[in-house]
PDB file of N, CA and C in Angstrom:
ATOM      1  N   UNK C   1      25.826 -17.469  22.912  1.00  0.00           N
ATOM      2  CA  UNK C   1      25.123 -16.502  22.099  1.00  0.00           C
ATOM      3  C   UNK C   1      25.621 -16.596  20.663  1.00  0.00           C
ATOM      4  N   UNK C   2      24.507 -16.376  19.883  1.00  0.00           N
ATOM      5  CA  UNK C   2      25.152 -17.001  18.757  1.00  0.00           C
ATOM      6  C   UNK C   2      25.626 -15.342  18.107  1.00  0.00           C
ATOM      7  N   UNK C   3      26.902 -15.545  17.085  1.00  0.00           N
ATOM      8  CA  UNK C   3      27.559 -14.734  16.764  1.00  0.00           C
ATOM      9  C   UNK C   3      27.508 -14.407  15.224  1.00  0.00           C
ATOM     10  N   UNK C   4      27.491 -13.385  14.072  1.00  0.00           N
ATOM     11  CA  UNK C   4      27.465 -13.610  12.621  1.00  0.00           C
ATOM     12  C   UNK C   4      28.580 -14.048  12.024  1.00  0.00           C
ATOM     13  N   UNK C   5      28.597 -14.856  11.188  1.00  0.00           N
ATOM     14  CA  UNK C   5      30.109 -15.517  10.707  1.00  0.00           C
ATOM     15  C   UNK C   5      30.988 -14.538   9.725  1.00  0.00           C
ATOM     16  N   UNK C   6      29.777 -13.671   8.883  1.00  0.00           N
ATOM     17  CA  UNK C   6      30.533 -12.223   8.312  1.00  0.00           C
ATOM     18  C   UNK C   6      29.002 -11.503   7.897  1.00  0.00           C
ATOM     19  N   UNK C   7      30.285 -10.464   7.515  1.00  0.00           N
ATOM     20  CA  UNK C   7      29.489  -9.052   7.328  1.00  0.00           C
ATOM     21  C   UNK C   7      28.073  -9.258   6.547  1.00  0.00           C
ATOM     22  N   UNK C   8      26.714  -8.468   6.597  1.00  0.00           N
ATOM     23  CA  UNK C   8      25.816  -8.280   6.134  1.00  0.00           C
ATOM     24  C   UNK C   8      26.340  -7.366   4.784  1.00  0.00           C
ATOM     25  N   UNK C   9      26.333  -7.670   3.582  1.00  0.00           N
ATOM     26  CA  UNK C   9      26.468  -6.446   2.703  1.00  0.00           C
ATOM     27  C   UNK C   9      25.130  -5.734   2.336  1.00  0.00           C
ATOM     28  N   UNK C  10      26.087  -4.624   1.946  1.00  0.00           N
ATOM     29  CA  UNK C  10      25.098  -3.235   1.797  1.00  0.00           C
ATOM     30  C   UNK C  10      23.810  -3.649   1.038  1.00  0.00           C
ATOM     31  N   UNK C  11      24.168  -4.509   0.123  1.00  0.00           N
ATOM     32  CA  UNK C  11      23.045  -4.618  -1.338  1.00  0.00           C
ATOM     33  C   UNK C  11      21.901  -5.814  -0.404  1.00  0.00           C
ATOM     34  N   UNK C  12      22.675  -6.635   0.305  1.00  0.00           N
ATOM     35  CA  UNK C  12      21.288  -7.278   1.035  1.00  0.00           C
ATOM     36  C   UNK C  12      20.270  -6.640   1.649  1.00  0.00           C
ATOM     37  N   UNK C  13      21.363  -5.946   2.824  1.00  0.00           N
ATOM     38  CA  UNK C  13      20.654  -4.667   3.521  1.00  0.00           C
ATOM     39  C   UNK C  13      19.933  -4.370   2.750  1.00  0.00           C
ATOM     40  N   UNK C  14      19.924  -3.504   1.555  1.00  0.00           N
ATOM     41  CA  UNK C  14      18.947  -2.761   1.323  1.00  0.00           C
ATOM     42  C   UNK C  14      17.798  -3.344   0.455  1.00  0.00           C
ATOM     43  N   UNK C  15      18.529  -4.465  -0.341  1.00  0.00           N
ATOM     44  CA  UNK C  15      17.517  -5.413  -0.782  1.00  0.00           C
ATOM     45  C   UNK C  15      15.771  -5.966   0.104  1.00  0.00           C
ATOM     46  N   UNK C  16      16.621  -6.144   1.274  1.00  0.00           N
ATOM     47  CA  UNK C  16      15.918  -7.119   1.794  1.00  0.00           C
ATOM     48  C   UNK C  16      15.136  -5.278   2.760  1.00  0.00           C
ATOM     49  N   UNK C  17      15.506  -4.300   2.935  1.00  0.00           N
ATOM     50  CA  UNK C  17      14.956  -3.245   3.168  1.00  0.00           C
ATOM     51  C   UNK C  17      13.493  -2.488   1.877  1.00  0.00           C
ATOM     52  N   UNK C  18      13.578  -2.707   0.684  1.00  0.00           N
ATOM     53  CA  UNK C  18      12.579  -2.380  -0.316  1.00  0.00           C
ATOM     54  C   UNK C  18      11.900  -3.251  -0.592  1.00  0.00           C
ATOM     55  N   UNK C  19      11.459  -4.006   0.252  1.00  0.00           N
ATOM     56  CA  UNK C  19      10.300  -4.554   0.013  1.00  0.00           C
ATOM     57  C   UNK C  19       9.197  -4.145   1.420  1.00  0.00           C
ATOM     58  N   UNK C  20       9.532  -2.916   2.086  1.00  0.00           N
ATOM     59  CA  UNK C  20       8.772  -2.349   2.967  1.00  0.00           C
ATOM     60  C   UNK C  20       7.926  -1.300   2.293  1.00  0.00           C
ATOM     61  N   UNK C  21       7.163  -1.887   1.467  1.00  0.00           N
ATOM     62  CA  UNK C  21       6.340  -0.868   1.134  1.00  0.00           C
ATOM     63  C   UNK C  21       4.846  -0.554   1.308  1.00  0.00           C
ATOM     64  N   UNK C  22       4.357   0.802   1.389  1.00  0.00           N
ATOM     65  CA  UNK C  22       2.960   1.251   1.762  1.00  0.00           C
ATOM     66  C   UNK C  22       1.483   0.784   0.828  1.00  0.00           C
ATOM     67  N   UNK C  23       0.416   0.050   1.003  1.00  0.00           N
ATOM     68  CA  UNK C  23      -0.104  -0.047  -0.028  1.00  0.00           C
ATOM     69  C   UNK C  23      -1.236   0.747   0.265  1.00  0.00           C
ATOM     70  N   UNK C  24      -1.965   1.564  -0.868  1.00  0.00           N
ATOM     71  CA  UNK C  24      -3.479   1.659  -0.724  1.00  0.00           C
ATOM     72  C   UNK C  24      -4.372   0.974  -0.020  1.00  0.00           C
ATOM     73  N   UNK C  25      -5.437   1.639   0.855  1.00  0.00           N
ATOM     74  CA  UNK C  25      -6.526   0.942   1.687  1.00  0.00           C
ATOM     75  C   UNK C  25      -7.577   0.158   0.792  1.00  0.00           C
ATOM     76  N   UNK C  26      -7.903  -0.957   0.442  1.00  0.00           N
ATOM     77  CA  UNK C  26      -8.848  -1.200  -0.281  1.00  0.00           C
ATOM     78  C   UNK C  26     -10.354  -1.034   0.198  1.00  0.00           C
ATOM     79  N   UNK C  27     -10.971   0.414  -0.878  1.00  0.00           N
ATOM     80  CA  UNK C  27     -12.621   0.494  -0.717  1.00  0.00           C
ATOM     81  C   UNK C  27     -13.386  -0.078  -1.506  1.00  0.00           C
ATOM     82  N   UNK C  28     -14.486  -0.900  -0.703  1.00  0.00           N
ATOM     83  CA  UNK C  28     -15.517  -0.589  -1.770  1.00  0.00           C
ATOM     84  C   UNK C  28     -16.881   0.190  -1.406  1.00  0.00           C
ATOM     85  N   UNK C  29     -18.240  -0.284  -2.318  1.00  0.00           N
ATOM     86  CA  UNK C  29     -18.994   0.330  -1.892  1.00  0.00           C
ATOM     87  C   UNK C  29     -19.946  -0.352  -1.252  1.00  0.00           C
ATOM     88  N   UNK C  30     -20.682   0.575  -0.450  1.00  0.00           N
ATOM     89  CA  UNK C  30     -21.394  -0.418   0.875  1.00  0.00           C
ATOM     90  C   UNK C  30     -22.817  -0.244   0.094  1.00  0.00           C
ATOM     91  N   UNK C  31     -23.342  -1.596   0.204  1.00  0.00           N
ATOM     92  CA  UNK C  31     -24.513  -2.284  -0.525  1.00  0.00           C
ATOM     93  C   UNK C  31     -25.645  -1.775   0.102  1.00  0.00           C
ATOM     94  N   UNK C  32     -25.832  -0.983   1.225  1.00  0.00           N
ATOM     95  CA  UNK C  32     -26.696  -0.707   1.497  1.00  0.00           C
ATOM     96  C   UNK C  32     -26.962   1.344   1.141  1.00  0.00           C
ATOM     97  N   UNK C  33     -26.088   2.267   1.138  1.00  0.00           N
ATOM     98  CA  UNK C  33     -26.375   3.056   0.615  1.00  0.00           C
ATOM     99  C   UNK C  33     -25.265   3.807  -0.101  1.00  0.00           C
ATOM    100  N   UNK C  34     -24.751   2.889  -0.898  1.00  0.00           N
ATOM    101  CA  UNK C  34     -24.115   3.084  -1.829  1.00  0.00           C
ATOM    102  C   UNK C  34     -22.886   4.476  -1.325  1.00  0.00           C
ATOM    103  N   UNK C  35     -22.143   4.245  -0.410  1.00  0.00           N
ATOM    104  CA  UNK C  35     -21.182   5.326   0.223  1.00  0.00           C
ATOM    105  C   UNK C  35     -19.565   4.130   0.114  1.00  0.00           C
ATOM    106  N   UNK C  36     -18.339   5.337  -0.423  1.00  0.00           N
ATOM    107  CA  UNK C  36     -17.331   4.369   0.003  1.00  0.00           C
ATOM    108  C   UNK C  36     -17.092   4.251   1.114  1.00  0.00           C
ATOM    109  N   UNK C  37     -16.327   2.711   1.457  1.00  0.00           N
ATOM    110  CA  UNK C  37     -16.219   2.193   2.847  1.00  0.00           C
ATOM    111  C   UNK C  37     -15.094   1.258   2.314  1.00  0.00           C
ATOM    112  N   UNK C  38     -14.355   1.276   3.890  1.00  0.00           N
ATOM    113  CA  UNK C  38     -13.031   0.339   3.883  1.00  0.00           C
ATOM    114  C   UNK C  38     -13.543  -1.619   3.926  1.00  0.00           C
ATOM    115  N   UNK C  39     -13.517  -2.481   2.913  1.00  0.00           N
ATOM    116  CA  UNK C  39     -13.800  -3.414   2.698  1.00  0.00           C
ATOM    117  C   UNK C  39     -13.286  -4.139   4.672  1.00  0.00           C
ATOM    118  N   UNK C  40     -14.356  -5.190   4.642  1.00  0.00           N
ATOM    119  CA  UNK C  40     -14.700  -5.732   5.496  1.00  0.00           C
ATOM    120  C   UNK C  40     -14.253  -5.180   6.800  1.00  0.00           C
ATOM    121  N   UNK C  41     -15.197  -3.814   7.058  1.00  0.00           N
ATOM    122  CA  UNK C  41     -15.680  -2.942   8.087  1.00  0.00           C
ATOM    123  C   UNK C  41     -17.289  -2.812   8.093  1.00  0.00           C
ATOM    124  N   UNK C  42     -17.644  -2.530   8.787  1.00  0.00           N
ATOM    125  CA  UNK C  42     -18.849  -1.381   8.910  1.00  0.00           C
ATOM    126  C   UNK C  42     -18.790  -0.366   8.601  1.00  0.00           C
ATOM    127  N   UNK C  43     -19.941  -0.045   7.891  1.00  0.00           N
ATOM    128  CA  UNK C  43     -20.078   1.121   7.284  1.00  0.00           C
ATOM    129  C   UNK C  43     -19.993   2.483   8.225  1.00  0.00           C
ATOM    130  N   UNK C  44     -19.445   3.581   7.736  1.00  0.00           N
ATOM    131  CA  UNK C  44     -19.382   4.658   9.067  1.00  0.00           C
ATOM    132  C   UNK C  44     -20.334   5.299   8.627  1.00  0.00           C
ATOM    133  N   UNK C  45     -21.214   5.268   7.510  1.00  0.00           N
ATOM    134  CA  UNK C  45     -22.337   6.426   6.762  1.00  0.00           C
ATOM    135  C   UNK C  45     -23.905   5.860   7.567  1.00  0.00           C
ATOM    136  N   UNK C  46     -24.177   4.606   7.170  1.00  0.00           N
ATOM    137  CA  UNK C  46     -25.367   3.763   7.670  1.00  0.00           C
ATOM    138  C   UNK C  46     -25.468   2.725   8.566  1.00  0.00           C
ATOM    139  N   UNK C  47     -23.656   1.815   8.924  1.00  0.00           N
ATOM    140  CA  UNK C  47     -24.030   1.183  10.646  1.00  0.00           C
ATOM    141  C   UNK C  47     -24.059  -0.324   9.988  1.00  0.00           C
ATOM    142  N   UNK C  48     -24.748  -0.498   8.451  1.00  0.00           N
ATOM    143  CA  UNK C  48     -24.605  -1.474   8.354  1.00  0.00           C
ATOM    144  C   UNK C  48     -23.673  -2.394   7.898  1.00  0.00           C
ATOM    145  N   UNK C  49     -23.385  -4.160   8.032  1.00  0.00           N
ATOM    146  CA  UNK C  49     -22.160  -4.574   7.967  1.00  0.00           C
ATOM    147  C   UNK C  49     -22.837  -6.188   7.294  1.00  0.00           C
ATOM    148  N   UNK C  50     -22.804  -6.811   6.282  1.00  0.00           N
ATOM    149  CA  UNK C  50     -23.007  -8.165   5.805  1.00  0.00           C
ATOM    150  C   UNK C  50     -24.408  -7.987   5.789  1.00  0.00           C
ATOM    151  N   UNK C  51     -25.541  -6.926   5.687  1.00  0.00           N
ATOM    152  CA  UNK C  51     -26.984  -6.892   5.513  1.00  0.00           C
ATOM    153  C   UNK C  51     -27.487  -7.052   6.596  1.00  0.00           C
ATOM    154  N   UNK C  52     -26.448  -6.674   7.613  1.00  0.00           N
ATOM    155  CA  UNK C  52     -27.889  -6.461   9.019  1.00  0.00           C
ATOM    156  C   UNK C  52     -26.997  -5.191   9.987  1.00  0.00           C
ATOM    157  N   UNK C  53     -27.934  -4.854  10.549  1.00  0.00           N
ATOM    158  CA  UNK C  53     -27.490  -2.882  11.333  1.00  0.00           C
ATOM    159  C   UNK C  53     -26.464  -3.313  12.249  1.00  0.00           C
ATOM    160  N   UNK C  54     -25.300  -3.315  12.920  1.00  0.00           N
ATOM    161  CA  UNK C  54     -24.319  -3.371  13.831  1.00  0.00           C
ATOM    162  C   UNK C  54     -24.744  -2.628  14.850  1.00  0.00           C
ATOM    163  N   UNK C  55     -24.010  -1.294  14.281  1.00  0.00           N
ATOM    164  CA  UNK C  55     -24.255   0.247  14.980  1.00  0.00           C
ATOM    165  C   UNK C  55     -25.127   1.292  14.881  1.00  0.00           C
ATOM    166  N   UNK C  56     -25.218   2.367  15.905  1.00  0.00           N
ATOM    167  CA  UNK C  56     -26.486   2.756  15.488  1.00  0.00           C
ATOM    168  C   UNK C  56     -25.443   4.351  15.091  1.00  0.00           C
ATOM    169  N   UNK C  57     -25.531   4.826  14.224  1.00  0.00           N
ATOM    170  CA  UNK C  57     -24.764   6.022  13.509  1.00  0.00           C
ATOM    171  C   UNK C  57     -26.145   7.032  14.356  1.00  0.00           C
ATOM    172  N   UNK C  58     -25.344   7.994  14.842  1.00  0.00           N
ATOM    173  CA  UNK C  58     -25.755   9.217  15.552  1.00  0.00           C
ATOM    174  C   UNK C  58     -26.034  10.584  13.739  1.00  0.00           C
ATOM    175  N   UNK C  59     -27.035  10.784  14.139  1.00  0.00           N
ATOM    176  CA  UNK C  59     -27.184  11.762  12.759  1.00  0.00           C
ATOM    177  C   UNK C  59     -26.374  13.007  13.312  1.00  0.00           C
ATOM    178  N   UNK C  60     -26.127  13.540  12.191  1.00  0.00           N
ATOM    179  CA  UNK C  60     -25.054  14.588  12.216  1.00  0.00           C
ATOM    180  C   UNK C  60     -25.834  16.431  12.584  1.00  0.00           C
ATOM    181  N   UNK C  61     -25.170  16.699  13.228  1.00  0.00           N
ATOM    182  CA  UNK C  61     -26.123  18.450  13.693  1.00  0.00           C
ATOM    183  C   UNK C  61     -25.991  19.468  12.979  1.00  0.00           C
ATOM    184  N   UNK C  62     -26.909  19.794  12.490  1.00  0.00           N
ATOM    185  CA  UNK C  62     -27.470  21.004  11.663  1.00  0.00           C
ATOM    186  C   UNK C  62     -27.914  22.505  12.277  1.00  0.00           C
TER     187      UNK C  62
END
């Protein structure tokens, strides 16, 4: 089993720890009715995905 030859220091540790960082979801807008949407998904407003319908979006109850 292999064994460490010495200590990890602190400043690597944490060095090599800050580069875990969170980024923003990238949106854009969906070409068919102009709603934001998470880039290369389907749209959750209209269903559609690359100019043709995927899903069929259930209308919402009033």
């Amino acid at each position: 089993m292999a064994v460490p030859k010495h200590k990890t220091s602190k400043q690597r540790t944490h060095t090599r720890a800050a580069n875990w960082k969170i980024k923003n979801p990238s949106i854009g807008e969906c070409p068919q009715c102009h709603e934001m949407k998470l880039n290369h998904r389907v749209c959750k407003n209209c269903g559609y995905y690359d100019g043709e319908k995927k899903i069929e979006v259930k209308a919402e109850k009033e």
